[in-house]
Each structure stands twice: as structure tokens, then as C-alpha cells.
PDB file of C-alpha atoms in Angstrom:
ATOM      1  CA  MET A   1       0.000   0.000   0.000  1.00 93.00           C
ATOM      2  CA  THR A   2       2.920   2.343   0.626  1.00 95.00           C
ATOM      3  CA  ASP A   3       4.067   1.773  -2.980  1.00 92.00           C
ATOM      4  CA  LEU A   4       0.970   3.725  -4.023  1.00 92.00           C
ATOM      5  CA  ARG A   5       2.512   6.817  -2.408  1.00 96.00           C
ATOM      6  CA  GLY A   6       6.134   6.132  -3.348  1.00 95.00           C
ATOM      7  CA  SER A   7       8.212   7.650  -6.119  1.00 92.00           C
ATOM      8  CA  VAL A   8       7.580   4.996  -8.804  1.00 89.00           C
ATOM      9  CA  ILE A   9       4.038   3.534  -8.872  1.00 87.00           C
ATOM     10  CA  PRO A  10       2.170   6.896  -8.797  1.00 89.00           C
ATOM     11  CA  ARG A  11       3.949   7.865 -12.022  1.00 88.00           C
ATOM     12  CA  LEU A  12       2.710   4.700 -13.736  1.00 83.00           C
ATOM     13  CA  LEU A  13      -0.900   4.641 -12.560  1.00 84.00           C
ATOM     14  CA  PRO A  14      -3.721   7.095 -13.292  1.00 86.00           C
ATOM     15  CA  THR A  15      -4.191   9.310 -10.255  1.00 90.00           C
ATOM     16  CA  ALA A  16      -7.869   8.334 -10.025  1.00 90.00           C
ATOM     17  CA  SER A  17      -6.995   4.657  -9.567  1.00 89.00           C
ATOM     18  CA  ILE A  18      -4.667   5.039  -6.573  1.00 91.00           C
ATOM     19  CA  HIS A  19      -7.191   5.620  -3.793  1.00 95.00           C
ATOM     20  CA  PRO A  20      -9.604   2.835  -4.906  1.00 94.00           C
ATOM     21  CA  LEU A  21      -6.661   0.423  -5.049  1.00 92.00           C
ATOM     22  CA  PHE A  22      -5.627   1.432  -1.544  1.00 94.00           C
ATOM     23  CA  LEU A  23      -9.201   0.914  -0.282  1.00 96.00           C
ATOM     24  CA  PHE A  24      -9.286  -2.485  -2.003  1.00 95.00           C
ATOM     25  CA  LEU A  25      -6.144  -3.667  -0.201  1.00 94.00           C
ATOM     26  CA  GLU A  26      -7.120  -2.012   3.073  1.00 97.00           C
ATOM     27  CA  ARG A  27     -10.588  -3.575   3.117  1.00 98.00           C
ATOM     28  CA  ALA A  28      -9.275  -7.068   2.375  1.00 97.00           C
ATOM     29  CA  ASN A  29      -6.660  -6.796   5.134  1.00 97.00           C
ATOM     30  CA  ALA A  30      -9.156  -5.443   7.648  1.00 98.00           C
ATOM     31  CA  LEU A  31     -11.657  -8.226   6.960  1.00 98.00           C
ATOM     32  CA  ILE A  32      -9.043 -10.966   7.230  1.00 98.00           C
ATOM     33  CA  PHE A  33      -7.809  -9.616  10.569  1.00 98.00           C
ATOM     34  CA  HIS A  34     -11.370  -9.161  11.821  1.00 98.00           C
ATOM     35  CA  ASP A  35     -12.108 -12.811  11.044  1.00 98.00           C
ATOM     36  CA  ALA A  36      -8.807 -14.406  12.117  1.00 98.00           C
ATOM     37  CA  TYR A  37      -8.107 -12.559  15.372  1.00 98.00           C
ATOM     38  CA  PRO A  38     -11.026 -13.970  17.433  1.00 98.00           C
ATOM     39  CA  GLN A  39     -10.149 -17.458  16.221  1.00 98.00           C
ATOM     40  CA  LEU A  40      -6.630 -17.105  17.587  1.00 98.00           C
ATOM     41  CA  LEU A  41      -7.941 -15.645  20.844  1.00 98.00           C
ATOM     42  CA  LEU A  42     -10.303 -18.599  21.264  1.00 98.00           C
ATOM     43  CA  TYR A  43      -7.455 -21.019  20.639  1.00 98.00           C
ATOM     44  CA  GLU A  44      -5.307 -19.272  23.240  1.00 98.00           C
ATOM     45  CA  GLN A  45      -8.149 -19.330  25.757  1.00 98.00           C
ATOM     46  CA  SER A  46      -8.808 -22.995  24.973  1.00 98.00           C
ATOM     47  CA  LYS A  47      -5.182 -23.787  25.789  1.00 97.00           C
ATOM     48  CA  GLN A  48      -5.376 -21.922  29.074  1.00 98.00           C
ATOM     49  CA  MET A  49      -8.603 -23.636  30.094  1.00 97.00           C
ATOM     50  CA  LYS A  50      -7.415 -26.995  28.698  1.00 97.00           C
ATOM     51  CA  LYS A  51     -10.645 -27.554  26.809  1.00 97.00           C
ATOM     52  CA  PRO A  52     -11.891 -26.582  23.321  1.00 97.00           C
ATOM     53  CA  LEU A  53     -14.043 -23.476  23.148  1.00 98.00           C
ATOM     54  CA  PHE A  54     -14.636 -23.517  19.416  1.00 98.00           C
ATOM     55  CA  HIS A  55     -18.395 -23.826  19.797  1.00 97.00           C
ATOM     56  CA  LEU A  56     -18.130 -20.049  20.388  1.00 98.00           C
ATOM     57  CA  LEU A  57     -16.832 -19.332  16.879  1.00 98.00           C
ATOM     58  CA  PRO A  58     -20.341 -18.477  15.533  1.00 97.00           C
ATOM     59  CA  CYS A  59     -20.547 -15.687  18.127  1.00 96.00           C
ATOM     60  CA  PHE A  60     -17.816 -13.945  16.142  1.00 97.00           C
ATOM     61  CA  SER A  61     -19.427 -14.740  12.766  1.00 96.00           C
ATOM     62  CA  VAL A  62     -16.632 -17.181  11.927  1.00 98.00           C
ATOM     63  CA  SER A  63     -17.622 -19.626   9.205  1.00 98.00           C
ATOM     64  CA  SER A  64     -18.913 -23.059  10.218  1.00 97.00           C
ATOM     65  CA  PHE A  65     -16.129 -24.380   7.979  1.00 97.00           C
ATOM     66  CA  MET A  66     -13.523 -23.646  10.675  1.00 98.00           C
ATOM     67  CA  LYS A  67     -15.003 -25.366  13.738  1.00 98.00           C
ATOM     68  CA  PRO A  68     -14.031 -29.010  12.956  1.00 97.00           C
ATOM     69  CA  PHE A  69     -10.528 -27.988  11.897  1.00 97.00           C
ATOM     70  CA  TRP A  70      -9.893 -26.056  15.119  1.00 98.00           C
ATOM     71  CA  GLU A  71     -11.185 -28.992  17.159  1.00 98.00           C
ATOM     72  CA  TYR A  72      -8.961 -31.380  15.217  1.00 97.00           C
ATOM     73  CA  PHE A  73      -5.947 -29.109  15.657  1.00 98.00           C
ATOM     74  CA  PHE A  74      -6.598 -28.757  19.385  1.00 98.00           C
ATOM     75  CA  GLU A  75      -6.334 -32.538  19.718  1.00 97.00           C
ATOM     76  CA  THR A  76      -3.580 -33.327  17.203  1.00 97.00           C
ATOM     77  CA  LYS A  77      -1.531 -30.112  16.785  1.00 96.00           C
ATOM     78  CA  ASN A  78      -1.479 -30.839  13.049  1.00 94.00           C
ATOM     79  CA  SER A  79      -0.181 -27.491  11.760  1.00 94.00           C
ATOM     80  CA  PRO A  80      -0.576 -28.059   7.983  1.00 93.00           C
ATOM     81  CA  ILE A  81      -4.266 -28.920   8.345  1.00 95.00           C
ATOM     82  CA  ILE A  82      -5.230 -25.833  10.357  1.00 97.00           C
ATOM     83  CA  THR A  83      -3.036 -23.596   8.202  1.00 96.00           C
ATOM     84  CA  VAL A  84      -4.645 -24.705   4.939  1.00 96.00           C
ATOM     85  CA  ALA A  85      -8.094 -24.372   6.524  1.00 97.00           C
ATOM     86  CA  LEU A  86      -7.295 -20.793   7.558  1.00 98.00           C
ATOM     87  CA  ILE A  87      -5.986 -19.980   4.069  1.00 97.00           C
ATOM     88  CA  ILE A  88      -9.161 -21.312   2.438  1.00 97.00           C
ATOM     89  CA  ASN A  89     -11.355 -19.547   4.971  1.00 98.00           C
ATOM     90  CA  GLU A  90      -9.737 -16.125   4.667  1.00 98.00           C
ATOM     91  CA  GLN A  91      -9.812 -16.121   0.860  1.00 97.00           C
ATOM     92  CA  GLN A  92     -13.410 -17.310   0.701  1.00 97.00           C
ATOM     93  CA  TYR A  93     -14.328 -14.773   3.392  1.00 98.00           C
ATOM     94  CA  ILE A  94     -13.148 -11.812   1.295  1.00 98.00           C
ATOM     95  CA  GLN A  95     -14.483 -13.164  -2.009  1.00 96.00           C
ATOM     96  CA  LYS A  96     -18.021 -11.775  -1.828  1.00 93.00           C
ATOM     97  CA  ARG A  97     -17.171  -8.920   0.541  1.00 97.00           C
ATOM     98  CA  VAL A  98     -14.315  -7.488  -1.554  1.00 97.00           C
ATOM     99  CA  ILE A  99     -13.568  -9.321  -4.800  1.00 96.00           C
ATOM    100  CA  GLU A 100     -17.204  -9.487  -5.932  1.00 96.00           C
ATOM    101  CA  ASN A 101     -18.046  -6.030  -4.585  1.00 96.00           C
ATOM    102  CA  LYS A 102     -19.309  -3.909  -7.482  1.00 96.00           C
ATOM    103  CA  PHE A 103     -17.244  -0.836  -6.557  1.00 96.00           C
ATOM    104  CA  PHE A 104     -13.977  -2.781  -6.393  1.00 95.00           C
ATOM    105  CA  GLN A 105     -14.750  -4.720  -9.556  1.00 94.00           C
ATOM    106  CA  GLU A 106     -15.358  -1.559 -11.562  1.00 93.00           C
ATOM    107  CA  ARG A 107     -12.700   0.679 -10.007  1.00 92.00           C
ATOM    108  CA  VAL A 108      -9.919  -1.871  -9.461  1.00 91.00           C
ATOM    109  CA  LEU A 109     -10.207  -5.425 -10.793  1.00 88.00           C
ATOM    110  CA  GLU A 110     -11.511  -4.558 -14.265  1.00 84.00           C
ATOM    111  CA  THR A 111      -9.136  -1.646 -14.872  1.00 84.00           C
ATOM    112  CA  MET A 112      -6.209  -1.941 -17.273  1.00 71.00           C
ATOM    113  CA  PRO A 113      -3.558  -0.786 -14.759  1.00 70.00           C
ATOM    114  CA  PHE A 114      -4.503  -3.581 -12.342  1.00 73.00           C
ATOM    115  CA  ILE A 115      -4.637  -6.220 -15.090  1.00 68.00           C
ATOM    116  CA  ALA A 116      -1.293  -5.105 -16.538  1.00 64.00           C
ATOM    117  CA  GLU A 117       0.296  -5.061 -13.087  1.00 64.00           C
ATOM    118  CA  GLN A 118      -0.584  -8.723 -12.558  1.00 60.00           C
ATOM    119  CA  TRP A 119       0.576 -10.054 -15.915  1.00 52.00           C
ATOM    120  CA  LEU A 120       3.801  -8.052 -15.927  1.00 53.00           C
ATOM    121  CA  GLY A 121       4.723  -9.808 -12.716  1.00 54.00           C
ATOM    122  CA  PHE A 122       4.665  -6.872 -10.315  1.00 61.00           C
ATOM    123  CA  ASN A 123       2.323  -8.486  -7.774  1.00 82.00           C
ATOM    124  CA  ASN A 124       5.066 -10.242  -5.865  1.00 87.00           C
ATOM    125  CA  VAL A 125       4.478 -11.646  -2.378  1.00 92.00           C
ATOM    126  CA  LEU A 126       7.879 -11.505  -0.695  1.00 94.00           C
ATOM    127  CA  ILE A 127       9.377 -13.189   2.378  1.00 95.00           C
ATOM    128  CA  PRO A 128      12.581 -11.397   3.446  1.00 97.00           C
ATOM    129  CA  TYR A 129      15.117 -13.596   5.212  1.00 96.00           C
ATOM    130  CA  LYS A 130      18.641 -13.231   6.550  1.00 95.00           C
ATOM    131  CA  ALA A 131      21.460 -14.692   4.466  1.00 93.00           C
ATOM    132  CA  GLY A 132      24.626 -13.801   6.321  1.00 90.00           C
ATOM    133  CA  ARG A 133      24.943 -10.018   6.295  1.00 90.00           C
ATOM    134  CA  HIS A 134      22.422  -9.649   3.482  1.00 94.00           C
ATOM    135  CA  ILE A 135      18.644  -9.862   3.116  1.00 97.00           C
ATOM    136  CA  ARG A 136      17.354 -12.101   0.365  1.00 97.00           C
ATOM    137  CA  LEU A 137      13.780 -12.596  -0.794  1.00 96.00           C
ATOM    138  CA  ALA A 138      11.735 -15.750  -1.198  1.00 95.00           C
ATOM    139  CA  GLY A 139       8.153 -15.789  -2.429  1.00 93.00           C
ATOM    140  CA  THR A 140       5.957 -16.027  -5.496  1.00 91.00           C
ATOM    141  CA  THR A 141       3.838 -13.899  -7.858  1.00 88.00           C
ATOM    142  CA  VAL A 142       0.061 -13.448  -7.871  1.00 88.00           C
ATOM    143  CA  ARG A 143      -1.233 -13.678 -11.435  1.00 84.00           C
ATOM    144  CA  ASP A 144      -5.031 -13.610 -11.039  1.00 86.00           C
ATOM    145  CA  PHE A 145      -6.102 -11.983  -7.790  1.00 89.00           C
ATOM    146  CA  ALA A 146      -9.799 -12.197  -8.677  1.00 90.00           C
ATOM    147  CA  ASP A 147      -9.699 -16.020  -8.766  1.00 93.00           C
ATOM    148  CA  VAL A 148     -10.267 -17.389  -5.262  1.00 95.00           C
ATOM    149  CA  HIS A 149      -8.741 -20.760  -6.163  1.00 94.00           C
ATOM    150  CA  HIS A 150      -5.569 -19.053  -7.389  1.00 93.00           C
ATOM    151  CA  ARG A 151      -5.299 -17.035  -4.178  1.00 95.00           C
ATOM    152  CA  ILE A 152      -5.723 -20.201  -2.105  1.00 96.00           C
ATOM    153  CA  HIS A 153      -2.986 -21.864  -4.161  1.00 94.00           C
ATOM    154  CA  ILE A 154      -0.729 -18.851  -3.534  1.00 94.00           C
ATOM    155  CA  GLY A 155      -1.356 -19.135   0.216  1.00 95.00           C
ATOM    156  CA  LYS A 156      -0.480 -22.832   0.190  1.00 94.00           C
ATOM    157  CA  THR A 157       2.614 -22.107  -1.912  1.00 93.00           C
ATOM    158  CA  LEU A 158       3.877 -19.497   0.552  1.00 94.00           C
ATOM    159  CA  TYR A 159       3.276 -21.887   3.441  1.00 93.00           C
ATOM    160  CA  SER A 160       5.217 -24.601   1.639  1.00 92.00           C
ATOM    161  CA  ILE A 161       8.119 -22.262   0.816  1.00 92.00           C
ATOM    162  CA  LEU A 162       8.380 -20.955   4.352  1.00 90.00           C
ATOM    163  CA  PHE A 163       7.631 -23.868   6.641  1.00 88.00           C
ATOM    164  CA  PHE A 164       8.706 -26.943   4.693  1.00 86.00           C
ATOM    165  CA  GLN A 165      12.281 -25.650   4.810  1.00 79.00           C
ATOM    166  CA  LYS A 166      13.454 -25.148   8.362  1.00 80.00           C
ATOM    167  CA  PRO A 167      16.553 -23.055   7.520  1.00 89.00           C
ATOM    168  CA  LEU A 168      14.423 -20.540   5.574  1.00 92.00           C
ATOM    169  CA  ALA A 169      11.790 -20.336   8.318  1.00 92.00           C
ATOM    170  CA  LYS A 170      14.514 -19.709  10.908  1.00 93.00           C
ATOM    171  CA  ARG A 171      16.130 -16.964   8.824  1.00 95.00           C
ATOM    172  CA  ALA A 172      12.770 -15.337   8.076  1.00 96.00           C
ATOM    173  CA  CYS A 173      11.978 -15.336  11.803  1.00 95.00           C
ATOM    174  CA  GLN A 174      15.355 -13.732  12.474  1.00 96.00           C
ATOM    175  CA  PHE A 175      14.537 -10.926  10.067  1.00 97.00           C
ATOM    176  CA  ALA A 176      11.005 -10.479  11.442  1.00 96.00           C
ATOM    177  CA  SER A 177      12.104 -10.382  15.079  1.00 96.00           C
ATOM    178  CA  GLN A 178      15.032  -8.022  14.503  1.00 95.00           C
ATOM    179  CA  THR A 179      13.297  -5.511  12.226  1.00 96.00           C
ATOM    180  CA  ALA A 180      11.016  -2.599  13.021  1.00 94.00           C
ATOM    181  CA  HIS A 181       8.156  -2.990  10.541  1.00 96.00           C
ATOM    182  CA  THR A 182       7.059   0.348   9.105  1.00 98.00           C
ATOM    183  CA  GLY A 183       5.555  -0.646   5.753  1.00 96.00           C
ATOM    184  CA  SER A 184       8.504   0.858   3.879  1.00 97.00           C
ATOM    185  CA  ARG A 185      10.526  -1.417   1.610  1.00 96.00           C
ATOM    186  CA  ALA A 186      13.542   0.168   3.264  1.00 97.00           C
ATOM    187  CA  ASP A 187      12.780  -2.238   6.127  1.00 97.00           C
ATOM    188  CA  PHE A 188      14.414  -5.020   4.110  1.00 97.00           C
ATOM    189  CA  TRP A 189      16.499  -3.216   1.457  1.00 96.00           C
ATOM    190  CA  PRO A 190      17.677   0.146   2.810  1.00 96.00           C
ATOM    191  CA  GLN A 191      20.438   0.173   0.192  1.00 94.00           C
ATOM    192  CA  LEU A 192      17.798   0.557  -2.543  1.00 94.00           C
ATOM    193  CA  PHE A 193      14.844   2.214  -0.788  1.00 96.00           C
ATOM    194  CA  SER A 194      14.484   5.180   1.531  1.00 97.00           C
ATOM    195  CA  PRO A 195      11.534   6.194   3.723  1.00 97.00           C
ATOM    196  CA  GLU A 196      12.556   9.823   3.187  1.00 96.00           C
ATOM    197  CA  LYS A 197      11.248  11.633   0.122  1.00 94.00           C
ATOM    198  CA  THR A 198      14.264  13.945   0.037  1.00 93.00           C
ATOM    199  CA  ASP A 199      16.813  11.153  -0.565  1.00 93.00           C
ATOM    200  CA  PRO A 200      18.004  11.649  -4.185  1.00 90.00           C
ATOM    201  CA  PHE A 201      19.868   8.337  -4.493  1.00 91.00           C
ATOM    202  CA  ARG A 202      17.276   5.776  -3.417  1.00 94.00           C
ATOM    203  CA  ILE A 203      13.698   4.917  -4.368  1.00 94.00           C
ATOM    204  CA  TYR A 204      11.205   6.632  -2.072  1.00 96.00           C
ATOM    205  CA  SER A 205       9.229   4.002  -0.158  1.00 96.00           C
ATOM    206  CA  PRO A 206       7.328   5.750   2.647  1.00 98.00           C
ATOM    207  CA  ARG A 207       6.261   4.439   6.026  1.00 98.00           C
ATOM    208  CA  LEU A 208       2.602   3.413   6.112  1.00 97.00           C
ATOM    209  CA  GLU A 209       1.535   5.805   8.863  1.00 97.00           C
ATOM    210  CA  ALA A 210       3.152   8.722   7.007  1.00 97.00           C
ATOM    211  CA  VAL A 211       1.031   8.410   3.857  1.00 97.00           C
ATOM    212  CA  TRP A 212      -2.277   6.715   4.726  1.00 97.00           C
ATOM    213  CA  PRO A 213      -4.723   7.482   7.561  1.00 96.00           C
ATOM    214  CA  ASN A 214      -6.414   5.001   9.868  1.00 95.00           C
ATOM    215  CA  ILE A 215      -9.613   3.772   8.201  1.00 96.00           C
ATOM    216  CA  PRO A 216     -12.693   2.766  10.262  1.00 96.00           C
ATOM    217  CA  HIS A 217     -14.412  -0.341   8.922  1.00 96.00           C
ATOM    218  CA  PRO A 218     -17.948  -1.702   9.370  1.00 95.00           C
ATOM    219  CA  PHE A 219     -18.309  -5.453   9.813  1.00 96.00           C
ATOM    220  CA  SER A 220     -22.046  -5.893   9.404  1.00 95.00           C
ATOM    221  CA  ASP A 221     -21.957  -8.734   6.855  1.00 95.00           C
ATOM    222  CA  ARG A 222     -22.382 -11.897   8.942  1.00 95.00           C
ATOM    223  CA  ARG A 223     -23.051 -14.339   6.088  1.00 95.00           C
ATOM    224  CA  ASP A 224     -21.368 -17.730   6.208  1.00 97.00           C
ATOM    225  CA  TRP A 225     -19.494 -18.289   2.944  1.00 97.00           C
ATOM    226  CA  PHE A 226     -19.432 -22.082   3.446  1.00 97.00           C
ATOM    227  CA  THR A 227     -22.377 -23.237   1.349  1.00 94.00           C
ATOM    228  CA  ASP A 228     -20.562 -25.569  -1.055  1.00 92.00           C
ATOM    229  CA  GLN A 229     -19.227 -28.828   0.396  1.00 91.00           C
ATOM    230  CA  THR A 230     -16.936 -29.409  -2.594  1.00 92.00           C
ATOM    231  CA  ILE A 231     -14.524 -26.798  -1.225  1.00 93.00           C
ATOM    232  CA  ILE A 232     -13.335 -29.493   1.206  1.00 92.00           C
ATOM    233  CA  LYS A 233     -11.364 -30.985  -1.698  1.00 92.00           C
ATOM    234  CA  MET A 234      -8.979 -28.036  -1.479  1.00 92.00           C
ATOM    235  CA  MET A 235      -7.811 -29.387   1.878  1.00 92.00           C
ATOM    236  CA  GLU A 236      -6.245 -32.383   0.175  1.00 85.00           C
ATOM    237  CA  THR A 237      -3.163 -30.808  -1.404  1.00 83.00           C
ATOM    238  CA  ILE A 238      -0.234 -28.620  -0.437  1.00 85.00           C
ATOM    239  CA  PRO A 239       2.298 -27.950  -3.204  1.00 82.00           C
ATOM    240  CA  VAL A 240       5.802 -29.040  -2.240  1.00 76.00           C
ATOM    241  CA  ILE A 241       7.997 -26.226  -3.513  1.00 76.00           C
ATOM    242  CA  LYS A 242      11.697 -25.799  -2.985  1.00 67.00           C
ATOM    243  CA  GLU A 243      12.882 -22.370  -1.936  1.00 64.00           C
ATOM    244  CA  LYS A 244      11.785 -19.945  -4.618  1.00 82.00           C
ATOM    245  CA  ASP A 245      14.348 -17.163  -4.538  1.00 91.00           C
ATOM    246  CA  MET A 246      12.857 -13.898  -5.783  1.00 93.00           C
ATOM    247  CA  THR A 247      15.873 -11.674  -5.098  1.00 95.00           C
ATOM    248  CA  THR A 248      17.115 -11.341  -8.681  1.00 93.00           C
ATOM    249  CA  SER A 249      13.678 -11.185 -10.319  1.00 89.00           C
ATOM    250  CA  TYR A 250      12.459  -8.587  -7.823  1.00 91.00           C
ATOM    251  CA  MET A 251      15.532  -6.442  -8.460  1.00 91.00           C
ATOM    252  CA  HIS A 252      14.819  -6.723 -12.190  1.00 87.00           C
ATOM    253  CA  HIS A 253      11.176  -5.725 -11.666  1.00 84.00           C
ATOM    254  CA  MET A 254      12.206  -2.676  -9.648  1.00 87.00           C
ATOM    255  CA  GLN A 255      14.697  -1.612 -12.300  1.00 86.00           C
ATOM    256  CA  THR A 256      12.020  -2.005 -14.976  1.00 83.00           C
ATOM    257  CA  LEU A 257       9.539   0.049 -12.973  1.00 82.00           C
ATOM    258  CA  LYS A 258      12.121   2.738 -12.231  1.00 85.00           C
ATOM    259  CA  ILE A 259      13.061   3.063 -15.912  1.00 86.00           C
ATOM    260  CA  ALA A 260       9.392   3.166 -16.941  1.00 80.00           C
ATOM    261  CA  ALA A 261       8.619   5.846 -14.346  1.00 82.00           C
ATOM    262  CA  SER A 262      11.593   7.983 -15.315  1.00 84.00           C
ATOM    263  CA  ALA A 263      10.479   7.905 -18.965  1.00 82.00           C
ATOM    264  CA  ILE A 264       7.212   9.617 -18.065  1.00 78.00           C
ATOM    265  CA  PRO A 265       7.490  13.430 -18.140  1.00 69.00           C
TER     266      PRO A 265
END
């Protein structure tokens, strides 16, 4: 979201598309947190009380899809199962509330800038991790954000990249625990990005709180998305992917964007 106020993306996008795109990302993030946070609190309370409390999930409008998976996880501690269930749940949860919302379809998903951004490979999901004295990037690229099945596959892919390789998970945790997270890309590559607009040598990547306000959100939609039993089939697979290093490709993407932006008067 901070890229939308940086020194590169605003030169490539129509001004009228920037705020709707921010609202699109902001709304999706807010909904996912709103849905996931009470689930984690209930799990923590269940651990403290040494008994499952997941019958309370409907009180927080959490989908009926999640209850059996939380109960199974409470008994077995099977991390892949609960993780995939949460990935499916969060992407289905935002499908009707954001992806199929008429405003976001017309002002974001069906616009040429958004479509071009996806197919040019600029929708990278990155996992910074320590590699000696340097920070490298693992991750993957989102190609069709509107497709819920593609987003679920991306979630599974990121889980596989991060947690099926213990050295990478450890190095990513090192980065996360030792870094102050501001929303600026300077958090992981200060040699290329700067959170200060006045820096003439690096790409301006502002801190989140410096460029976007807090947004209040209503959460009145209490519909349960789980109306199709066939979605259970998506629980059956997790792609096994070796570390997908994005360091070189991301550097190339940034150079391409920078050149494109500088060519615009």
C-alpha cells in the first residue's frame, strides 16, 4: 500500500486509480484480521482452560467451515491442516465482501492498470530472510487476484516455501524479530529504498503511517461463505515447492519500474 505513495508507482498509474486500489487492499486486510483474530484468541483461551471453546466461533461470525478444523488441531496439533483451513477460509471470506463487490470490480479489478500489473509480474508476495549479512527474498507472484482458487494456491505455496524448509523459516523469523516494521521497503532493502522523500539516491518508499490514515471499517456482513461442500477438496493438497528465490527477479522488476517511471514526463 505504501508503494501507491512512493516515487515509482504513482507515475505509472492514473491518479484516479490510486485511492480505490488502496481501499481495495485495506478492506481485504481489515476483513481478514477481523475474522482471524477472534479465532486465535479462542485457541489461546482454549489452551489456558485446557478444553476446546470452538463452539463459540459463531458468536464472532466465523464460518462453520472452521469449527471441525480447530477442534482437530486442538487434539492433534497438526499445523498443515489448520493452516490450509485458515488460508481457504480467509480467501473465501473476502471473495463476496471485496472481490465481488461492485465498486472494487469496476474501479480496481476490471481496470487496465490492475490487469497489466498482474501479468507483468509486479504483484510479488515476498518473504525477506537473513542470508549472512544480506537480506534475500523468497516468495511467489500473484497472477489472477480475482480467482479465489488461485489465491488459495498462492497461500499454500507461501506456506510450503516458508515452513517446509526449516533453515528458511529460521532466517525469516530472524529478520522479522530483529526488524522494526514500518511498511517501507527500506525495512528489508535500505540500500535501494528510503523512507525519506528527500533522498536523491534511493527509491522513495514511505512508512505506512506517514502516507495513509487510519480507516474505520464496518463489519455488518455476517453471512457464512461455506455453502458448497466441494470446497473441502482443497484441503487435500499442499504444493511441495523448494525455496523460490525472488531476489534477482524482484531487483529486475524494480529496475524495470524505475526506468518506466523515469520515462514519463
